[in-house]
PDB file of C-alpha atoms in Angstrom:
ATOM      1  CA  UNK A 119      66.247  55.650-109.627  1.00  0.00           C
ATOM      2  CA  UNK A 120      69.033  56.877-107.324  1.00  0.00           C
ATOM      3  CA  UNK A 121      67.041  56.098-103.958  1.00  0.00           C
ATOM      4  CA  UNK A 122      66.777  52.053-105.759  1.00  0.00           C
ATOM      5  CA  UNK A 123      70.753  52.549-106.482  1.00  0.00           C
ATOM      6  CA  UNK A 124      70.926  53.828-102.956  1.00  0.00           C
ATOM      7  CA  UNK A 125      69.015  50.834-101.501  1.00  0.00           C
ATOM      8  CA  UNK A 126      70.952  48.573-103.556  1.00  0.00           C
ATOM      9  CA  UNK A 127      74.437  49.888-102.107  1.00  0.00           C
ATOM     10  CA  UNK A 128      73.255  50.265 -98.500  1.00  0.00           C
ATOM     11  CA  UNK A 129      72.400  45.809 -99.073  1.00  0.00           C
ATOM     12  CA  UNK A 130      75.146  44.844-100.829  1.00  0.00           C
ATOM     13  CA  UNK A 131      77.592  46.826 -98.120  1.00  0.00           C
ATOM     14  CA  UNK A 132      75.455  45.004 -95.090  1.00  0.00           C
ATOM     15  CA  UNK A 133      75.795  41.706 -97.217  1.00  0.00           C
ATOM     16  CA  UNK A 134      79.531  41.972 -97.386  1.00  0.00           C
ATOM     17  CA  UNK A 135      79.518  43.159 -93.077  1.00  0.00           C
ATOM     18  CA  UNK A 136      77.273  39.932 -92.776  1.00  0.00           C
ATOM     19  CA  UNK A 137      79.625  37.975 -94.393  1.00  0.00           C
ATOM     20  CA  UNK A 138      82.622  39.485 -92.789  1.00  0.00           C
ATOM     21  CA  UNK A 139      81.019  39.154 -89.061  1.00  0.00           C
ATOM     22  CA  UNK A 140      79.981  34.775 -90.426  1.00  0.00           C
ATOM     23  CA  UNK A 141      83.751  34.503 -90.814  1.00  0.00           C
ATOM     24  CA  UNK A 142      85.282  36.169 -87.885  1.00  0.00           C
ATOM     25  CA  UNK A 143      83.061  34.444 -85.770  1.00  0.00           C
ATOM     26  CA  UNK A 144      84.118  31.157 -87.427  1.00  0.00           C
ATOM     27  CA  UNK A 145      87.782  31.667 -88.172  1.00  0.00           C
ATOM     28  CA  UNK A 146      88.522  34.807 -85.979  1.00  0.00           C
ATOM     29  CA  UNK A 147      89.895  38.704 -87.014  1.00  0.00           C
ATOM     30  CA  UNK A 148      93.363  37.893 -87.952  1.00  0.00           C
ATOM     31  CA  UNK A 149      92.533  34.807 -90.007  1.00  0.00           C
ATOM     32  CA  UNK A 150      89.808  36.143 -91.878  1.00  0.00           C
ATOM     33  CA  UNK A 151      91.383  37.364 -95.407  1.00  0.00           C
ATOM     34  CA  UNK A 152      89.129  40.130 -97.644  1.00  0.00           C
ATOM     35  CA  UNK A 153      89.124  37.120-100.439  1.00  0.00           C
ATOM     36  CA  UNK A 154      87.056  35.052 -98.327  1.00  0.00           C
ATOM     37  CA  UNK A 155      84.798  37.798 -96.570  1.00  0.00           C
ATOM     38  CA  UNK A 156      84.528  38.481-100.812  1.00  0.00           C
ATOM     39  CA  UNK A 157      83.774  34.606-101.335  1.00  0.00           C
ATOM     40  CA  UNK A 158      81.434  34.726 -98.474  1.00  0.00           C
ATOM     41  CA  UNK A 159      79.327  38.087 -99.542  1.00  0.00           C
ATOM     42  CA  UNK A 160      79.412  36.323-103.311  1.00  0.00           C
ATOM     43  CA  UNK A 161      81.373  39.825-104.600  1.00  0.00           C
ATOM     44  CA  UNK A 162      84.707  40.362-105.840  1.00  0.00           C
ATOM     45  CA  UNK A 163      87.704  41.691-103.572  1.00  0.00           C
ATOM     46  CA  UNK A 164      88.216  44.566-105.011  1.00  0.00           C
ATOM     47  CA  UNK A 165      84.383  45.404-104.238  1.00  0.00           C
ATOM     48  CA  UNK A 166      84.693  44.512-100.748  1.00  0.00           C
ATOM     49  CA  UNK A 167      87.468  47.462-100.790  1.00  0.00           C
ATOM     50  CA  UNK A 168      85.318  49.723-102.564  1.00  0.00           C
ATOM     51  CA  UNK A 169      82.211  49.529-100.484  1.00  0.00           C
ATOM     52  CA  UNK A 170      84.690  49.342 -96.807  1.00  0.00           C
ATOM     53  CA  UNK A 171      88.104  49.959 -97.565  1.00  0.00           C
ATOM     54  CA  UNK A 172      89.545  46.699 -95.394  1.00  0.00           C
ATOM     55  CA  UNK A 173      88.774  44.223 -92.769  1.00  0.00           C
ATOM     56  CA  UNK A 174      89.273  47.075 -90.349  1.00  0.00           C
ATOM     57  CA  UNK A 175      86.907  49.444 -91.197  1.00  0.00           C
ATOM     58  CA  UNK A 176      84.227  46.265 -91.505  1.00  0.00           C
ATOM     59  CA  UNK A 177      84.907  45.593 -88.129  1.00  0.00           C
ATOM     60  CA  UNK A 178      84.351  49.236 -87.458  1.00  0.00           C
ATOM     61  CA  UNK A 179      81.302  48.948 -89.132  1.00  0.00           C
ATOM     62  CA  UNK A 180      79.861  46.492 -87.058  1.00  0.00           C
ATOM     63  CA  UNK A 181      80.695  48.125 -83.815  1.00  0.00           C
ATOM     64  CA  UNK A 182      79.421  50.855 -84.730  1.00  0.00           C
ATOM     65  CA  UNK A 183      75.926  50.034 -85.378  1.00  0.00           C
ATOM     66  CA  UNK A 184      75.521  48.864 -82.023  1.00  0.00           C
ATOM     67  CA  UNK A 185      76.355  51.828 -80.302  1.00  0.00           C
ATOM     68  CA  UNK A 186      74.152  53.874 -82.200  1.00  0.00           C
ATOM     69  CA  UNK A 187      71.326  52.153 -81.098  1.00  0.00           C
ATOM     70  CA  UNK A 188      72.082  52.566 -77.857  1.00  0.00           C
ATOM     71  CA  UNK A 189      72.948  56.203 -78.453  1.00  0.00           C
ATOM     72  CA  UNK A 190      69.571  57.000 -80.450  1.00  0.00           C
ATOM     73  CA  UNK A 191      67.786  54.878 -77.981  1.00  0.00           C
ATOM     74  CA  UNK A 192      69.152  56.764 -74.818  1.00  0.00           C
ATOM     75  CA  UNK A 193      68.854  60.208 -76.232  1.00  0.00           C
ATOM     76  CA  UNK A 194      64.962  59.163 -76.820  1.00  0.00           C
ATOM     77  CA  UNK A 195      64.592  58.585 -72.976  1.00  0.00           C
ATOM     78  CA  UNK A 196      66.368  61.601 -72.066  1.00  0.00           C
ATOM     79  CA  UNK A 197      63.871  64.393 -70.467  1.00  0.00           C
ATOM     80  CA  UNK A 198      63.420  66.838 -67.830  1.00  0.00           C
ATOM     81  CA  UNK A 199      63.184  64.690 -65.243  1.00  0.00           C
ATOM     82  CA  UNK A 200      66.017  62.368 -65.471  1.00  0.00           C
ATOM     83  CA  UNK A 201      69.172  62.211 -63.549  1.00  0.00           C
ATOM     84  CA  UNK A 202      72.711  62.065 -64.861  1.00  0.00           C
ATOM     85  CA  UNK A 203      73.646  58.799 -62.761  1.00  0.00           C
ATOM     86  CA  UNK A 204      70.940  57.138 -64.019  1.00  0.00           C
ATOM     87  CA  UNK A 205      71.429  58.202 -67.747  1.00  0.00           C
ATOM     88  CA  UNK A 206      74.753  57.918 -67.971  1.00  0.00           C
ATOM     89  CA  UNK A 207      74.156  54.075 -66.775  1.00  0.00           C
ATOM     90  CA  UNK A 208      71.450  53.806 -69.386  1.00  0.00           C
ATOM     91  CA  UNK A 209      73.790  55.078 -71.880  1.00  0.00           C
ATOM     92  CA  UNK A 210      76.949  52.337 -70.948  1.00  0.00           C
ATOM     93  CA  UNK A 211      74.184  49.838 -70.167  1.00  0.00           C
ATOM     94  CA  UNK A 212      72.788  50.028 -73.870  1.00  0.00           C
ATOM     95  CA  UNK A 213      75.657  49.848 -75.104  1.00  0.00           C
ATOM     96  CA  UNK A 214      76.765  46.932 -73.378  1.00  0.00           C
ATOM     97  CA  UNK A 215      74.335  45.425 -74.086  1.00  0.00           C
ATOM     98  CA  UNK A 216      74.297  45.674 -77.797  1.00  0.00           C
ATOM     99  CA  UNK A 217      77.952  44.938 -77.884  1.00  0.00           C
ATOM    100  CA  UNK A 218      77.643  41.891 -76.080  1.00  0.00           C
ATOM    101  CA  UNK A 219      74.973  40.639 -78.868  1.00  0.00           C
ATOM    102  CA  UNK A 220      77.117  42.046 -81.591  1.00  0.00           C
ATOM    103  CA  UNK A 221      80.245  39.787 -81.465  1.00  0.00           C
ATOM    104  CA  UNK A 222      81.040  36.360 -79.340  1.00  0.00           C
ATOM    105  CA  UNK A 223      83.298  36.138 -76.322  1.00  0.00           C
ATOM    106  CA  UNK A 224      85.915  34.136 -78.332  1.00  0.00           C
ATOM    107  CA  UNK A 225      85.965  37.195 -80.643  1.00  0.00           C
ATOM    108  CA  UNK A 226      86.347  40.178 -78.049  1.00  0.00           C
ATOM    109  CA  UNK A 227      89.074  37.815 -76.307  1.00  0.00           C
ATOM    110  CA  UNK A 228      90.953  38.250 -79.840  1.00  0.00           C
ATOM    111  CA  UNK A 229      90.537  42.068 -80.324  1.00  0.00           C
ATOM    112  CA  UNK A 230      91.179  43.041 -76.804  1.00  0.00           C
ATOM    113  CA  UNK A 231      94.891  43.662 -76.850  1.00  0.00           C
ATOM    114  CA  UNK A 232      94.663  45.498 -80.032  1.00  0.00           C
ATOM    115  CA  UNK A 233      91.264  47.878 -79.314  1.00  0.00           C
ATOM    116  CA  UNK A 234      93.509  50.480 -77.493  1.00  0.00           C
ATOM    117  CA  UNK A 235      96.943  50.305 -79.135  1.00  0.00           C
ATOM    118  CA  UNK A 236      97.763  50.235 -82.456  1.00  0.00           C
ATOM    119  CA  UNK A 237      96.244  50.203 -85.737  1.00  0.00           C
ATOM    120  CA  UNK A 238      93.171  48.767 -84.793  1.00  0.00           C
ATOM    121  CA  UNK A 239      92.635  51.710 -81.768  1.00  0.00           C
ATOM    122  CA  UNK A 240      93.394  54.397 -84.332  1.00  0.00           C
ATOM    123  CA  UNK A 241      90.999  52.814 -87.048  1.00  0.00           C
ATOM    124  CA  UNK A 242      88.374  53.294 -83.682  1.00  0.00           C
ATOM    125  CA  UNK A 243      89.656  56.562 -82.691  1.00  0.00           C
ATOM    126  CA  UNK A 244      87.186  58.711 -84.968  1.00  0.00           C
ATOM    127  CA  UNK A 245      83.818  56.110 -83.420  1.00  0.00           C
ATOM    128  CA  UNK A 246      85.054  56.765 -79.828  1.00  0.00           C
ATOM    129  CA  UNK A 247      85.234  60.589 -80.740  1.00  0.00           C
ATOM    130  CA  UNK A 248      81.431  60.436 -81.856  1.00  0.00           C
ATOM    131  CA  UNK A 249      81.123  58.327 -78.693  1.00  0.00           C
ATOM    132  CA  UNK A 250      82.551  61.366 -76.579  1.00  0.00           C
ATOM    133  CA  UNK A 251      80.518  63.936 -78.299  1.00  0.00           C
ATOM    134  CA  UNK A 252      77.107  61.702 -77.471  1.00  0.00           C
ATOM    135  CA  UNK A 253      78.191  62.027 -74.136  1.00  0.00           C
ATOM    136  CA  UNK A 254      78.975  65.795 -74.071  1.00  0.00           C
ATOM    137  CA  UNK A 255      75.628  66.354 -75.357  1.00  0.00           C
ATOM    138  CA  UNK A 256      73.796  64.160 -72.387  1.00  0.00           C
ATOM    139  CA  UNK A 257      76.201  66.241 -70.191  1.00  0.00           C
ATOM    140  CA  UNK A 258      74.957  69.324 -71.466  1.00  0.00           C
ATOM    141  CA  UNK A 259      71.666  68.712 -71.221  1.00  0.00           C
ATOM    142  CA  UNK A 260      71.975  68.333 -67.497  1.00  0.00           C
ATOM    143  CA  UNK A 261      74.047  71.584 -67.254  1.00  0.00           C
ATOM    144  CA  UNK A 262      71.567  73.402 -69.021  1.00  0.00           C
ATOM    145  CA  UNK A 263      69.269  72.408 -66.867  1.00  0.00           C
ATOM    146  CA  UNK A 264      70.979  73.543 -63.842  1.00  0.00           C
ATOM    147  CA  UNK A 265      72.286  69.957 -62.039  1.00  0.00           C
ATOM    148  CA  UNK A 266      75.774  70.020 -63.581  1.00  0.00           C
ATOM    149  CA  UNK A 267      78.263  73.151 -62.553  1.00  0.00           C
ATOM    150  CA  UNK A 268      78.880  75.360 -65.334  1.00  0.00           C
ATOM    151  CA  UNK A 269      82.395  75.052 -64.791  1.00  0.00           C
ATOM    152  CA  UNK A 270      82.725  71.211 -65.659  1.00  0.00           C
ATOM    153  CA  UNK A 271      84.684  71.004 -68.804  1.00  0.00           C
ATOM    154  CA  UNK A 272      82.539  68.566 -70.599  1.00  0.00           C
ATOM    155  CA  UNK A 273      85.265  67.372 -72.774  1.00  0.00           C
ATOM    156  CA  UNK A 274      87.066  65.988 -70.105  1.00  0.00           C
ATOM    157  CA  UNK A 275      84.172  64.517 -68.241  1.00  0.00           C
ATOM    158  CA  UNK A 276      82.969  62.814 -71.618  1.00  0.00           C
ATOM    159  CA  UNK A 277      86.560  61.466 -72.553  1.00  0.00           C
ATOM    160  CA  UNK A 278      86.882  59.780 -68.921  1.00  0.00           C
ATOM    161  CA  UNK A 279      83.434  58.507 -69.493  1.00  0.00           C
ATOM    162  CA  UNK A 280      84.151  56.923 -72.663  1.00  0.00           C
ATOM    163  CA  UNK A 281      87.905  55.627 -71.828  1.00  0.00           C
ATOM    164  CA  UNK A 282      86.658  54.047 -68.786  1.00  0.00           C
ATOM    165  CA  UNK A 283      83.503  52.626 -69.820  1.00  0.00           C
ATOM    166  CA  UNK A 284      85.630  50.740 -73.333  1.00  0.00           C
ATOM    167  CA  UNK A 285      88.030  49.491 -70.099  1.00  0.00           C
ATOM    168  CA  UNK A 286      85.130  47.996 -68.244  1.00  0.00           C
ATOM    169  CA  UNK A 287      83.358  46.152 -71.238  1.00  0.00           C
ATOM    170  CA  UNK A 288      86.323  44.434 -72.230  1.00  0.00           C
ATOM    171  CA  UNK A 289      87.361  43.263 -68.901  1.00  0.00           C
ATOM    172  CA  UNK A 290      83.101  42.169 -68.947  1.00  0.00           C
ATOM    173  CA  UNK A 291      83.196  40.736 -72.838  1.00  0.00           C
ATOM    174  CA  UNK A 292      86.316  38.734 -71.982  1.00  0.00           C
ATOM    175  CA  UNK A 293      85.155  36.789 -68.916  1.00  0.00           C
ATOM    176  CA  UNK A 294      84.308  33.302 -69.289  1.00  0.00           C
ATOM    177  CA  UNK A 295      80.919  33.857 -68.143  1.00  0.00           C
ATOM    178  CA  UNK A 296      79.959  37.695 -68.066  1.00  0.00           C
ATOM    179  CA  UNK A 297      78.497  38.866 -64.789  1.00  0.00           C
ATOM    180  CA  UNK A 298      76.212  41.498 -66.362  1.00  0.00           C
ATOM    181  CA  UNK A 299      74.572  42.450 -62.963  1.00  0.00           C
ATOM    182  CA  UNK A 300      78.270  42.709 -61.262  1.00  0.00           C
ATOM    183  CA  UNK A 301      79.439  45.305 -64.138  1.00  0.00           C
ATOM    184  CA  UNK A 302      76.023  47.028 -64.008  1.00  0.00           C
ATOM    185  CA  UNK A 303      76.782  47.777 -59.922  1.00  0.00           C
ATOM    186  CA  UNK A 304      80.558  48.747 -60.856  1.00  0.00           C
ATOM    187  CA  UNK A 305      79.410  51.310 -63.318  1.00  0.00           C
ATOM    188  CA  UNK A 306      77.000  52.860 -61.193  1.00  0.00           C
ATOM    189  CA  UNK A 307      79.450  53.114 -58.641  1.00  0.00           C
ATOM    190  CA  UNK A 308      82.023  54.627 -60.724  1.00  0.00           C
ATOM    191  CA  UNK A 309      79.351  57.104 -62.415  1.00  0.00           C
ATOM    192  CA  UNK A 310      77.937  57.883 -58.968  1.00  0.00           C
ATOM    193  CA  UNK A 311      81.446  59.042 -58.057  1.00  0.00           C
ATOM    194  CA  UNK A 312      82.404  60.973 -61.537  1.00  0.00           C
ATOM    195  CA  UNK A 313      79.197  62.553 -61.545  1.00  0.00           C
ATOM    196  CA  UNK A 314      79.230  63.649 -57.561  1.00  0.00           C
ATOM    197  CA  UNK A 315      82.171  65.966 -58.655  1.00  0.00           C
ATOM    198  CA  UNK A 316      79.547  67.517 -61.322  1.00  0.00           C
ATOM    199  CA  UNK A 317      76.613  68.033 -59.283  1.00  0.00           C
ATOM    200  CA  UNK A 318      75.677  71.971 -58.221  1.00  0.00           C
ATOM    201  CA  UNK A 319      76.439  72.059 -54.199  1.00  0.00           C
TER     202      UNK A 319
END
């Protein structure tokens, strides 16, 4: 009975993030109103705040997912014989792309100004966290296995990571018509150069 209640939460909360993502799409972020994402879903308001809290944290929710595909998906192609460049490009790459299929152009153009300042950036600051410990953990796997110097602070290297990959996808998600092969040769370019200053001499 409480795996059924389970299941039954776990579809009702992606029918409301469903409805939300229908109406942001349609109307945008700022104009959407938790009545109508409610309206939308076919629940109440005040069950749209139990099951998410607010629009922000739906919006959260949806970004999220994404990015843990990518992460799950990455960490299942990670093995002794990779290299950092090219994982750490896989990583941002999967991401990407599952971003990019996530949300619109129209939409990203809208959240932009507010993904790095403000409430919105500190409603995101715990998923870019989890982002920055996904990448400490790829790190670390290359340290352990002797490519990285042991004297790379992996916090730091995983922070830049992060911060400049979120920089690059919005300049990418905002263009009129994203050049996905052009951002793919940036990043590899960048990562080439961050991870240079990791590799053992």
């Amino acid at each position: 009975m409480t795996g059924l209640r389970e299941r039954q939460k776990g579809q009702r909360r992606q029918l409301i993030a469903d409805a939300a993502l229908e109406l942001f799409k349609a109307h945008g972020f700022v104009a959407t109103t938790l009545e109508q994402i409610a309206n939308q879903a076919g629940v109440s308001a005040p069950t749209v705040v139990n099951y998410f809290g607010g629009k922000q944290e739906i919006l959260l929710a949806l970004l999220k997912e994404p990015d843990e595909q990518a992460m799950r998906e990455a960490r299942s192609r990670l093995d002794e014989n990779s290299d950092p460049v090219d994982a750490l490009c896989e990583l941002e790459g999967l991401m990407t792309t599952y971003q990019l299929r996530a949300m619109p152009a129209s939409l990203w153009r809208e959240l932009a100004p507010f993904l790095f300042t403000g409430e919105l950036s500190e409603t995101f600051h715990p998923w870019n966290l989890a982002v920055v410990e996904e990448t400490k953990a790829l790190l670390l796997h290359f340290q352990e296995q002797g490519v990285l110097r042991e004297s790379i602070d992996l916090e730091v290297a995983a922070t830049v990571f992060n911060q400049y990959a979120n920089m690059a996808f919005i300049r990418l998600a905002t263009e009129a018509t994203p050049d996905r092969e052009a951002h793919a040769r940036h990043m590899r370019s960048v990562l080439s150069l961050m991870c240079h200053g990791m590799l053992k001499g």
